[in-house]
Amino acid sequence: MRKYLCILLLLLAFVTTWAQSPKHEVRAVWLTTIGGIDWPHSYKADTQKNELIDILDKLKASGINTVLIQTRVRGTTIYPSAIEPWDGCITGNPGKRPSYDPLQLCIDECHKRGMECHAWVVTIPVGKWNKLGCKQLRQKFPKLIKKIGEDGYMDPEQSQTGDYIASICEEIVKNYDVDGIHLDYIRYPETWKIKVSRPQGREYITSIVRKINKVVKTEKPWVKLSCSPIGKYDDLRRYRAGGWNARTAVCQDAQAWLKDGLMDALFPMMYFQGNNFYPFAIDWKEQSAGRIVVPGLGIYFLDPREGKWTLDQVERQMYVSRQLGLGHCYFRSKFFTDNVKGIYDFGARFDAVPALVPPMTWAGKRQPSEPASITLNGNTLSWAEAMDSSDAPYLFYNIYASEDFPVDITKAENLMAMRLTKTSIQVPNNGMNYAVTAMNRYGQESTPAQLLINAGGKYARMKITKTDGRPVALPRKGAVLDAEYIIIETFGGQQIAIQPYAELIDVSTLPDGLYQLRSLGKKGRNHRIGFFCIKR
């Protein structure tokens, strides 16, 4: 805790200092469909499609890599469900089927742009008491829906609630190539008079999460399960949550869900300022159990009709979140793309360098094999398919480019294109060197296949020995070089062979390509000593 407080103080003092863009970071937005407040704004199908494409183009241009689209709205959906009726936001008439599938369109268009698409499922609230979603649920399950004021809510204390919501999530995961299921309002309503003990209340909510986790991970284990908890988990030692928190107030034990493996990611709704934001952001980070935490930023308060926030307040939150290794998620999409108080312009600058979503290392899957036979013909960069070691149906490919060689894939600025499913791409004819990695659905990357185009980069002064498969001569060790063995590696660092150090090394069994040589000494130290190229 002390370490992060020190970091925080430094950041607040020098918040305008440039923060280096990380290679892995979630940059997300909540795209709300209820009432058409983010999308759609028209009931004409073609207009809706064009509106969504325009929104996604703007999000992609600003560096967004994850879209959370509201899919189950209030006991209603934006996809053809066998369980619940259509929401009225699509056609203007609740229950009426549109001429296309909005969820499928969003998934397809996100994937075309290299963005993840998560289905946002509103869980406990089911809308106004006499509206279609709530009314049909009451007819099916008379004792399952509780009325509070004018609204209906699924009873979290009945086991049928978890079974039912899990069936909705299962339907989505079975029928759609979503990258995630994102649960909203997975808690007691704030107006619910909780009569059970808090531990019992937490167990009721956690039981629902367990059921959803089981159906999602059984069907497609690479699909991320996440939720949006209240922005403050609980009181901290020095900072109180003001009575409104996830764990105690609404029985939402979100940090335990990370530790117990029930959630892959959290998007806490941190719509606060000052000491109501920073200490609690640190707490989420420290209790993340190595999984993904993405602060939800209340950018709607930038709108004068909603609040009195200034842009610099949001900027500070984004800088601090990045330095803590957290991402950022905007609430909501329209406030962002409307550039309220310049938030879109700042976000586009802040995220100008692209980023991949952090890998699900906890899933225990092996990385794919390295792509082979990378070539450049004219402006077409092509490569052979890699081999997947996971249980997912297909791989992605990431493309990196740099004047230096080998291309450093740890640098975000070298990332040129990501999440491609094809094995070729059009690239500019600008003499750059290229690297291609395979990435599975868990976000784990292979070592890179490298292609040398421009020898004028970082290693231009180093000689590349050429051979047709005959032995390669090594430099004499002399009295300085501590070398007992020679290591042969690909340019991505994948070890191919280890041989005793000799004046000539046998490379006859290696396929054509570019390799690097490293010496290995008695003390375990290794040094790069050269490159060679095999071309038969």
Coordinates of C-alpha atoms in Angstrom, one line a residue:
M1 CA 0.0 0.0 0.0
R2 CA 2.8 2.4 0.9
K3 CA 4.5 1.8 -2.4
Y4 CA 1.4 2.8 -4.4
L5 CA 0.8 5.9 -2.2
C6 CA 4.3 7.1 -3.0
I7 CA 3.6 6.6 -6.7
L8 CA 0.3 8.4 -6.4
L9 CA 1.9 11.5 -4.8
L10 CA 4.5 11.7 -7.5
L11 CA 1.9 11.4 -10.2
L12 CA -0.3 14.0 -8.7
A13 CA 2.7 16.4 -8.6
F14 CA 3.7 15.7 -12.1
V15 CA 0.5 14.6 -13.7
T16 CA 1.2 16.3 -17.0
T17 CA 4.3 14.3 -17.5
W18 CA 4.0 12.0 -20.5
A19 CA 3.2 8.4 -19.5
Q20 CA 4.6 5.8 -21.9
S21 CA 1.9 3.8 -23.6
P22 CA 1.9 0.2 -22.6
K23 CA 1.6 -2.7 -25.0
H24 CA -1.2 -4.2 -23.0
E25 CA -4.1 -2.1 -21.7
V26 CA -7.9 -2.2 -21.8
R27 CA -9.3 0.9 -23.4
A28 CA -13.1 0.5 -23.3
V29 CA -16.4 2.2 -23.6
W30 CA -19.9 1.3 -22.5
L31 CA -22.2 1.6 -25.5
T32 CA -25.7 1.9 -24.1
T33 CA -28.8 0.9 -26.1
I34 CA -31.6 1.5 -23.7
G35 CA -33.8 4.3 -25.0
G36 CA -31.3 4.8 -27.8
I37 CA -29.3 7.1 -25.6
D38 CA -26.0 6.0 -27.2
W39 CA -27.3 3.9 -30.1
P40 CA -29.6 3.6 -32.0
H41 CA -31.1 7.1 -32.6
S42 CA -33.3 6.0 -35.5
Y43 CA -35.8 3.1 -36.1
K44 CA -34.7 2.7 -39.7
A45 CA -32.5 -0.4 -40.1
D46 CA -30.1 1.1 -42.7
T47 CA -29.7 4.3 -40.6
Q48 CA -29.0 2.3 -37.5
K49 CA -26.3 0.3 -39.2
N50 CA -24.6 3.4 -40.5
E51 CA -24.8 5.0 -37.1
L52 CA -23.2 2.1 -35.4
I53 CA -20.4 1.9 -38.1
D54 CA -19.8 5.6 -37.6
I55 CA -19.5 5.2 -33.8
L56 CA -17.2 2.2 -34.1
D57 CA -15.0 4.1 -36.6
K58 CA -14.7 7.0 -34.1
L59 CA -13.9 4.6 -31.3
K60 CA -11.2 2.8 -33.3
A61 CA -9.6 6.1 -34.4
S62 CA -9.4 7.1 -30.7
G63 CA -7.5 3.9 -29.6
I64 CA -10.5 2.0 -28.1
N65 CA -9.9 -1.7 -28.1
T66 CA -13.0 -3.0 -26.2
V67 CA -16.7 -2.2 -26.8
L68 CA -19.2 -3.2 -24.1
I69 CA -22.6 -3.2 -25.9
Q70 CA -25.8 -3.3 -23.9
T71 CA -27.3 -6.6 -25.0
R72 CA -29.9 -7.6 -22.4
V73 CA -31.6 -4.3 -21.6
R74 CA -34.5 -4.8 -19.1
G75 CA -35.8 -8.3 -19.5
T76 CA -35.4 -7.6 -23.2
T77 CA -32.7 -8.1 -25.8
I78 CA -31.1 -6.6 -29.0
Y79 CA -30.7 -10.1 -30.6
P80 CA -33.2 -12.8 -31.6
S81 CA -33.6 -14.6 -28.3
A82 CA -35.6 -17.8 -27.6
I83 CA -35.9 -16.7 -24.0
E84 CA -36.8 -13.0 -23.9
P85 CA -38.5 -10.5 -26.2
W86 CA -37.0 -7.8 -28.3
D87 CA -36.3 -4.4 -26.7
G88 CA -38.1 -1.5 -28.1
C89 CA -34.9 0.5 -28.8
I90 CA -34.4 -1.2 -32.1
T91 CA -37.8 -0.9 -33.9
G92 CA -39.6 1.5 -31.6
N93 CA -42.1 -1.3 -30.7
P94 CA -41.1 -3.7 -27.8
G95 CA -41.3 -7.3 -29.0
K96 CA -41.1 -6.5 -32.7
R97 CA -38.4 -8.2 -34.6
P98 CA -36.1 -6.0 -36.8
S99 CA -34.8 -6.9 -40.3
Y100 CA -31.3 -7.6 -39.0
D101 CA -29.4 -8.8 -35.9
P102 CA -27.9 -5.8 -34.1
L103 CA -25.6 -7.8 -31.8
Q104 CA -24.2 -9.8 -34.8
L105 CA -23.6 -6.5 -36.6
C106 CA -21.7 -5.0 -33.7
I107 CA -19.6 -8.1 -33.2
D108 CA -18.7 -8.3 -36.9
E109 CA -17.9 -4.6 -37.2
C110 CA -15.8 -4.6 -34.0
H111 CA -13.8 -7.6 -35.2
K112 CA -13.1 -5.9 -38.5
R113 CA -11.5 -3.1 -36.6
G114 CA -9.4 -5.3 -34.3
M115 CA -11.6 -4.5 -31.3
E116 CA -13.1 -6.9 -28.7
C117 CA -16.9 -7.0 -28.4
H118 CA -18.4 -7.9 -25.0
A119 CA -22.1 -8.5 -24.5
W120 CA -23.3 -6.3 -21.6
V121 CA -26.0 -8.1 -19.7
V122 CA -28.2 -6.2 -17.2
T123 CA -29.0 -8.8 -14.6
I124 CA -31.3 -8.0 -11.7
P125 CA -33.4 -5.0 -12.9
V126 CA -36.1 -6.0 -15.4
G127 CA -37.7 -2.6 -16.0
K128 CA -41.1 -0.9 -15.4
W129 CA -43.6 -3.2 -13.8
N130 CA -46.1 -3.2 -16.7
K131 CA -43.5 -3.0 -19.5
L132 CA -43.0 -6.0 -21.8
G133 CA -39.8 -7.4 -20.3
C134 CA -41.0 -7.3 -16.7
K135 CA -44.6 -8.3 -17.6
Q136 CA -43.6 -11.5 -19.4
L137 CA -41.2 -12.5 -16.6
R138 CA -44.0 -12.0 -14.1
Q139 CA -46.3 -14.2 -16.2
K140 CA -43.6 -17.0 -16.4
F141 CA -42.4 -16.8 -12.9
P142 CA -45.0 -15.1 -10.6
K143 CA -42.9 -15.3 -7.4
L144 CA -39.5 -14.4 -8.9
I145 CA -40.0 -10.7 -9.6
K146 CA -40.2 -8.2 -6.8
K147 CA -41.7 -4.7 -7.2
I148 CA -39.9 -1.7 -5.7
G149 CA -41.5 1.6 -6.6
E150 CA -42.5 1.4 -10.3
D151 CA -39.8 -1.1 -11.2
G152 CA -39.4 -4.9 -11.2
Y153 CA -36.3 -6.8 -10.0
M154 CA -35.4 -10.4 -10.1
D155 CA -35.1 -11.8 -6.5
P156 CA -31.4 -12.6 -5.9
E157 CA -32.4 -14.8 -3.0
Q158 CA -34.1 -17.4 -5.2
S159 CA -32.0 -20.0 -6.9
Q160 CA -34.1 -19.7 -10.0
T161 CA -32.7 -16.2 -10.6
G162 CA -29.2 -17.5 -11.1
D163 CA -30.4 -20.3 -13.4
Y164 CA -32.4 -17.9 -15.5
I165 CA -29.7 -15.3 -16.0
A166 CA -27.2 -18.0 -16.7
S167 CA -29.5 -19.3 -19.5
I168 CA -29.4 -15.8 -21.1
C169 CA -25.6 -15.7 -21.0
E170 CA -25.4 -19.3 -22.3
E171 CA -27.6 -18.4 -25.2
I172 CA -25.4 -15.5 -26.1
V173 CA -22.2 -17.4 -25.8
K174 CA -23.5 -20.4 -27.8
N175 CA -24.8 -18.3 -30.7
Y176 CA -22.3 -15.4 -30.9
D177 CA -18.6 -15.0 -31.2
V178 CA -18.4 -12.5 -28.4
D179 CA -15.1 -11.8 -26.6
G180 CA -16.8 -11.3 -23.2
I181 CA -19.9 -11.4 -21.1
H182 CA -20.1 -8.3 -19.0
L183 CA -22.6 -8.3 -16.1
D184 CA -24.2 -5.2 -14.9
Y185 CA -26.2 -4.7 -11.7
I186 CA -25.1 -8.1 -10.3
R187 CA -26.0 -7.0 -6.8
Y188 CA -28.9 -6.1 -4.5
P189 CA -30.8 -3.0 -5.7
E190 CA -29.9 0.0 -3.6
T191 CA -33.6 0.3 -2.7
W192 CA -33.9 -3.4 -1.6
K193 CA -34.4 -3.8 2.2
I194 CA -31.9 -6.6 2.8
K195 CA -33.2 -8.8 5.6
V196 CA -30.6 -11.5 5.6
S197 CA -27.1 -11.1 7.0
R198 CA -24.5 -9.5 4.8
P199 CA -22.5 -12.8 4.5
Q200 CA -25.6 -14.6 3.4
G201 CA -26.5 -11.8 1.0
R202 CA -23.0 -12.0 -0.6
E203 CA -23.5 -15.8 -0.9
Y204 CA -26.8 -15.3 -2.8
I205 CA -25.1 -12.9 -5.3
T206 CA -22.0 -15.0 -5.6
S207 CA -24.2 -18.1 -6.3
I208 CA -25.6 -16.3 -9.4
V209 CA -22.0 -15.5 -10.5
R210 CA -21.0 -19.1 -10.1
K211 CA -23.8 -20.3 -12.3
I212 CA -23.0 -17.8 -15.0
N213 CA -19.3 -18.6 -14.9
K214 CA -20.0 -22.3 -15.2
V215 CA -22.1 -22.0 -18.4
V216 CA -19.8 -19.5 -20.0
K217 CA -16.6 -21.3 -19.3
T218 CA -18.1 -24.7 -20.2
E219 CA -19.2 -23.4 -23.6
K220 CA -16.2 -21.2 -24.5
P221 CA -13.5 -20.9 -21.8
W222 CA -11.8 -18.1 -23.7
V223 CA -14.8 -15.7 -23.3
K224 CA -13.9 -13.2 -20.6
L225 CA -16.4 -12.9 -17.7
S226 CA -16.5 -9.4 -16.1
C227 CA -18.8 -7.2 -14.2
S228 CA -19.2 -3.5 -13.2
P229 CA -19.1 -3.4 -9.4
I230 CA -19.8 -0.3 -7.3
G231 CA -16.6 1.9 -7.6
K232 CA -15.6 1.5 -3.9
Y233 CA -15.2 -2.1 -2.8
D234 CA -15.5 -1.3 0.9
D235 CA -14.1 1.1 3.6
L236 CA -10.3 1.4 3.5
R237 CA -8.2 1.9 6.6
R238 CA -7.7 5.6 6.0
Y239 CA -10.6 6.3 3.7
R240 CA -14.3 5.6 4.2
A241 CA -16.6 4.6 1.3
G242 CA -19.3 6.9 2.6
G243 CA -21.8 4.1 3.2
W244 CA -22.0 3.3 -0.6
N245 CA -19.8 0.4 -1.5
A246 CA -19.9 -3.0 -3.2
R247 CA -19.2 -5.5 -0.5
T248 CA -21.2 -4.3 2.5
A249 CA -24.0 -2.0 1.0
V250 CA -25.1 -4.2 -1.9
C251 CA -23.4 -7.6 -1.1
Q252 CA -21.2 -7.5 -4.2
D253 CA -18.0 -9.4 -3.3
A254 CA -16.2 -8.5 -6.5
Q255 CA -12.6 -8.8 -5.3
A256 CA -13.3 -12.3 -4.0
W257 CA -14.7 -13.2 -7.4
L258 CA -11.3 -12.3 -8.9
K259 CA -9.4 -14.3 -6.3
D260 CA -11.7 -17.3 -6.6
G261 CA -11.4 -17.3 -10.4
L262 CA -15.1 -16.5 -11.0
M263 CA -14.3 -13.3 -12.9
D264 CA -11.6 -12.5 -15.4
A265 CA -12.0 -8.7 -15.2
L266 CA -13.7 -5.9 -13.3
F267 CA -14.9 -2.5 -14.5
P268 CA -15.6 -0.8 -11.2
M269 CA -17.9 2.3 -11.7
M270 CA -15.5 4.9 -10.2
Y271 CA -17.5 7.9 -11.0
F272 CA -15.8 10.0 -8.2
Q273 CA -13.1 12.6 -7.7
G274 CA -10.1 13.1 -5.5
N275 CA -9.8 10.9 -2.4
N276 CA -13.0 9.1 -3.5
F277 CA -11.1 7.9 -6.6
Y278 CA -7.4 7.5 -6.1
P279 CA -7.1 5.4 -2.9
F280 CA -9.9 3.1 -4.1
A281 CA -8.2 2.7 -7.5
I282 CA -5.1 1.6 -5.6
D283 CA -7.1 -0.9 -3.6
W284 CA -8.6 -2.4 -6.7
K285 CA -5.1 -2.8 -8.2
E286 CA -3.7 -4.3 -5.0
Q287 CA -6.5 -6.8 -4.7
S288 CA -6.7 -7.7 -8.4
A289 CA -5.1 -11.2 -8.0
G290 CA -3.2 -10.6 -11.3
R291 CA -6.4 -10.2 -13.3
I292 CA -7.8 -7.3 -15.3
V293 CA -9.2 -4.2 -13.5
V294 CA -10.4 -1.2 -15.6
P295 CA -11.7 1.9 -13.8
G296 CA -15.0 3.1 -15.2
L297 CA -14.7 6.9 -15.7
G298 CA -17.8 9.1 -15.2
I299 CA -17.2 11.3 -18.2
Y300 CA -20.9 12.1 -18.3
F301 CA -20.2 14.6 -15.5
L302 CA -18.3 16.7 -18.1
D303 CA -21.8 17.6 -19.5
P304 CA -23.0 20.7 -17.7
R305 CA -26.5 19.1 -17.5
E306 CA -25.0 16.2 -15.5
G307 CA -22.2 17.7 -13.4
K308 CA -19.4 20.2 -13.1
W309 CA -16.3 18.2 -13.9
T310 CA -13.5 19.7 -15.8
L311 CA -11.4 17.8 -18.4
D312 CA -8.2 18.0 -16.3
Q313 CA -9.9 16.0 -13.6
V314 CA -10.5 13.1 -16.0
E315 CA -7.0 13.5 -17.5
R316 CA -5.4 13.0 -14.0
Q317 CA -7.5 9.9 -13.4
M318 CA -6.3 8.4 -16.8
Y319 CA -2.7 9.2 -16.1
V320 CA -2.8 7.7 -12.6
S321 CA -4.7 4.6 -13.8
R322 CA -2.1 4.0 -16.5
Q323 CA 0.8 4.3 -14.1
L324 CA -1.0 1.8 -11.8
G325 CA -1.2 -0.7 -14.6
L326 CA -5.0 -0.2 -15.0
G327 CA -6.9 0.6 -18.1
H328 CA -9.8 3.0 -18.6
C329 CA -13.5 2.7 -19.6
Y330 CA -15.7 5.6 -20.6
F331 CA -19.3 6.0 -19.4
R332 CA -20.8 6.6 -21.8
S333 CA -20.1 6.3 -25.5
K334 CA -22.0 9.3 -26.7
F335 CA -20.3 11.7 -24.2
F336 CA -17.0 10.4 -25.6
T337 CA -17.7 10.6 -29.3
D338 CA -19.5 13.9 -28.9
N339 CA -16.2 15.2 -27.6
V340 CA -17.8 16.9 -24.5
K341 CA -15.2 19.4 -23.2
G342 CA -12.6 17.9 -25.5
I343 CA -12.6 14.4 -23.9
Y344 CA -12.4 12.7 -27.3
D345 CA -9.5 14.8 -28.5
F346 CA -7.6 14.1 -25.3
G347 CA -8.4 10.4 -25.4
A348 CA -7.2 10.1 -29.0
R349 CA -3.9 11.7 -28.0
F350 CA -3.6 9.7 -24.8
D351 CA -4.2 6.4 -26.7
A352 CA -2.5 7.4 -29.9
V353 CA -0.2 4.3 -29.7
P354 CA -2.3 1.1 -30.0
A355 CA -2.5 -1.5 -27.3
L356 CA -3.6 -5.1 -27.0
V357 CA -5.9 -6.3 -24.3
P358 CA -3.9 -8.1 -21.5
P359 CA -3.6 -11.8 -22.0
M360 CA -5.6 -14.3 -19.8
T361 CA -2.4 -15.9 -18.4
W362 CA -4.3 -17.5 -15.6
A363 CA -6.2 -19.7 -18.1
G364 CA -3.0 -21.9 -18.3
K365 CA -3.0 -22.2 -22.1
R366 CA 0.1 -22.6 -24.2
Q367 CA 1.1 -19.9 -26.7
P368 CA 0.7 -20.7 -30.4
S369 CA 3.6 -21.7 -32.7
E370 CA 5.5 -19.0 -34.5
P371 CA 4.1 -18.1 -38.0
A372 CA 6.4 -19.4 -40.8
S373 CA 7.5 -18.4 -44.3
I374 CA 6.8 -14.7 -43.9
T375 CA 7.2 -12.9 -47.3
L376 CA 6.6 -9.5 -48.9
N377 CA 5.5 -9.4 -52.5
G378 CA 4.9 -5.8 -53.7
N379 CA 2.7 -4.4 -51.0
T380 CA 1.3 -7.7 -49.7
L381 CA 2.8 -9.1 -46.5
S382 CA 2.0 -12.8 -46.2
W383 CA 2.7 -15.6 -43.8
A384 CA 1.9 -19.2 -43.2
E385 CA -0.7 -20.2 -40.6
A386 CA 0.6 -20.9 -37.1
M387 CA -0.5 -23.9 -34.9
D388 CA -2.8 -23.3 -32.0
S389 CA -2.3 -25.1 -28.7
S390 CA -5.6 -23.9 -27.1
D391 CA -9.2 -25.0 -27.4
A392 CA -10.4 -22.0 -29.4
P393 CA -11.5 -22.3 -33.0
Y394 CA -9.1 -19.8 -34.6
L395 CA -6.0 -17.6 -34.1
F396 CA -5.4 -13.9 -34.5
Y397 CA -2.3 -12.4 -36.1
N398 CA -0.5 -9.2 -34.9
I399 CA 1.7 -7.2 -37.3
Y400 CA 4.7 -5.1 -36.1
A401 CA 6.9 -2.8 -38.2
S402 CA 10.1 -0.9 -37.5
E403 CA 13.2 0.5 -39.1
D404 CA 15.3 -1.5 -36.7
F405 CA 15.9 -5.2 -37.0
P406 CA 14.9 -7.5 -35.5
V407 CA 11.6 -5.7 -34.9
D408 CA 11.0 -5.3 -31.2
I409 CA 7.5 -6.6 -30.4
T410 CA 7.6 -5.4 -26.8
K411 CA 7.3 -1.8 -28.0
A412 CA 3.7 -0.7 -28.5
E413 CA 4.7 1.9 -31.1
N414 CA 5.8 -1.0 -33.4
L415 CA 2.3 -2.5 -33.4
M416 CA 0.9 -1.8 -36.8
A417 CA -2.2 -4.1 -37.0
M418 CA -3.8 -6.5 -34.6
R419 CA -6.3 -9.3 -34.3
L420 CA -6.2 -10.2 -38.0
T421 CA -7.8 -13.6 -38.9
K422 CA -6.4 -13.7 -42.4
T423 CA -2.8 -14.5 -43.3
S424 CA -2.0 -11.4 -45.4
I425 CA -2.2 -7.6 -45.2
Q426 CA -1.5 -4.7 -47.5
V427 CA 1.5 -2.6 -46.1
P428 CA 3.1 0.6 -47.4
N429 CA 6.2 0.3 -49.5
N430 CA 8.4 2.3 -47.1
G431 CA 11.3 -0.1 -46.5
M432 CA 10.2 -1.1 -43.0
N433 CA 11.1 -4.4 -41.4
Y434 CA 8.2 -6.6 -40.3
A435 CA 7.4 -9.1 -37.6
V436 CA 4.2 -11.3 -37.3
T437 CA 3.0 -13.1 -34.2
A438 CA 0.1 -15.5 -33.7
M439 CA -2.2 -14.8 -30.8
N440 CA -4.8 -17.2 -29.4
R441 CA -8.3 -16.2 -28.1
Y442 CA -6.8 -15.9 -24.6
G443 CA -4.5 -13.1 -25.8
Q444 CA -1.3 -15.1 -25.6
E445 CA 1.2 -14.4 -28.4
S446 CA 3.7 -16.6 -30.1
T447 CA 7.3 -15.6 -30.7
P448 CA 7.6 -13.4 -33.8
A449 CA 8.4 -14.4 -37.4
Q450 CA 10.8 -11.7 -38.6
L451 CA 11.3 -10.3 -42.1
L452 CA 14.4 -8.1 -42.9
I453 CA 13.6 -5.5 -45.6
N454 CA 15.8 -2.6 -44.6
A455 CA 19.3 -3.3 -43.4
G456 CA 19.9 0.3 -42.5
G457 CA 18.4 0.1 -39.0
K458 CA 19.8 -0.6 -35.6
Y459 CA 21.9 -3.6 -36.5
A460 CA 23.1 -2.5 -39.9
R461 CA 26.7 -2.5 -38.9
M462 CA 26.5 -6.1 -37.8
K463 CA 27.5 -8.6 -40.6
I464 CA 24.9 -11.1 -41.6
T465 CA 26.6 -14.3 -42.8
K466 CA 25.0 -16.0 -45.7
T467 CA 25.0 -19.7 -46.3
D468 CA 23.3 -22.3 -48.5
G469 CA 23.2 -24.8 -45.6
R470 CA 27.0 -25.3 -45.3
P471 CA 28.6 -24.8 -41.9
V472 CA 28.8 -21.3 -40.5
A473 CA 32.2 -20.0 -39.2
L474 CA 32.3 -18.5 -35.7
P475 CA 34.7 -15.9 -34.5
R476 CA 37.7 -17.1 -32.5
K477 CA 37.1 -17.0 -28.7
G478 CA 40.5 -15.5 -27.9
A479 CA 41.2 -14.6 -24.3
V480 CA 38.1 -12.4 -23.8
L481 CA 35.0 -14.3 -25.0
D482 CA 33.6 -16.5 -22.3
A483 CA 31.9 -19.1 -24.5
E484 CA 31.4 -22.8 -23.8
Y485 CA 28.4 -23.2 -26.0
I486 CA 26.7 -21.6 -28.9
I487 CA 22.9 -21.0 -28.9
I488 CA 21.0 -20.7 -32.2
E489 CA 17.8 -18.7 -32.0
T490 CA 15.2 -17.2 -34.3
F491 CA 15.1 -13.4 -34.3
G492 CA 12.1 -13.6 -31.9
G493 CA 14.3 -15.3 -29.3
Q494 CA 13.0 -18.9 -29.8
Q495 CA 15.8 -21.3 -29.0
I496 CA 16.5 -23.7 -31.9
A497 CA 19.6 -25.6 -30.8
I498 CA 22.6 -25.5 -28.4
Q499 CA 26.0 -26.8 -29.6
P500 CA 29.5 -26.9 -28.1
Y501 CA 31.4 -23.8 -29.2
A502 CA 33.5 -24.7 -32.3
E503 CA 35.0 -22.8 -35.2
L504 CA 32.3 -24.3 -37.5
I505 CA 28.7 -25.0 -36.6
D506 CA 26.4 -27.3 -38.5
V507 CA 23.2 -25.6 -39.8
S508 CA 22.3 -28.2 -42.5
T509 CA 19.1 -29.3 -40.6
L510 CA 17.7 -25.8 -40.2
P511 CA 15.1 -24.5 -42.6
D512 CA 15.8 -21.4 -44.7
G513 CA 15.5 -18.2 -42.8
L514 CA 17.3 -15.6 -40.6
Y515 CA 18.9 -16.6 -37.3
Q516 CA 20.9 -15.1 -34.5
L517 CA 23.8 -16.6 -32.5
R518 CA 24.5 -16.3 -28.8
S519 CA 27.4 -17.5 -26.8
L520 CA 26.8 -19.2 -23.4
G521 CA 29.6 -19.0 -20.9
K522 CA 30.6 -20.9 -17.7
K523 CA 28.8 -18.3 -15.5
G524 CA 25.5 -18.6 -17.5
R525 CA 26.0 -15.3 -19.3
N526 CA 25.1 -15.1 -22.9
H527 CA 25.9 -12.5 -25.6
R528 CA 24.7 -12.0 -29.1
I529 CA 27.7 -12.6 -31.4
G530 CA 26.2 -12.4 -34.9
F531 CA 23.5 -13.3 -37.5
F532 CA 23.3 -15.7 -40.3
C533 CA 20.9 -16.3 -43.2
I534 CA 20.2 -19.7 -44.8
K535 CA 19.0 -19.6 -48.4
R536 CA 19.3 -22.7 -50.5

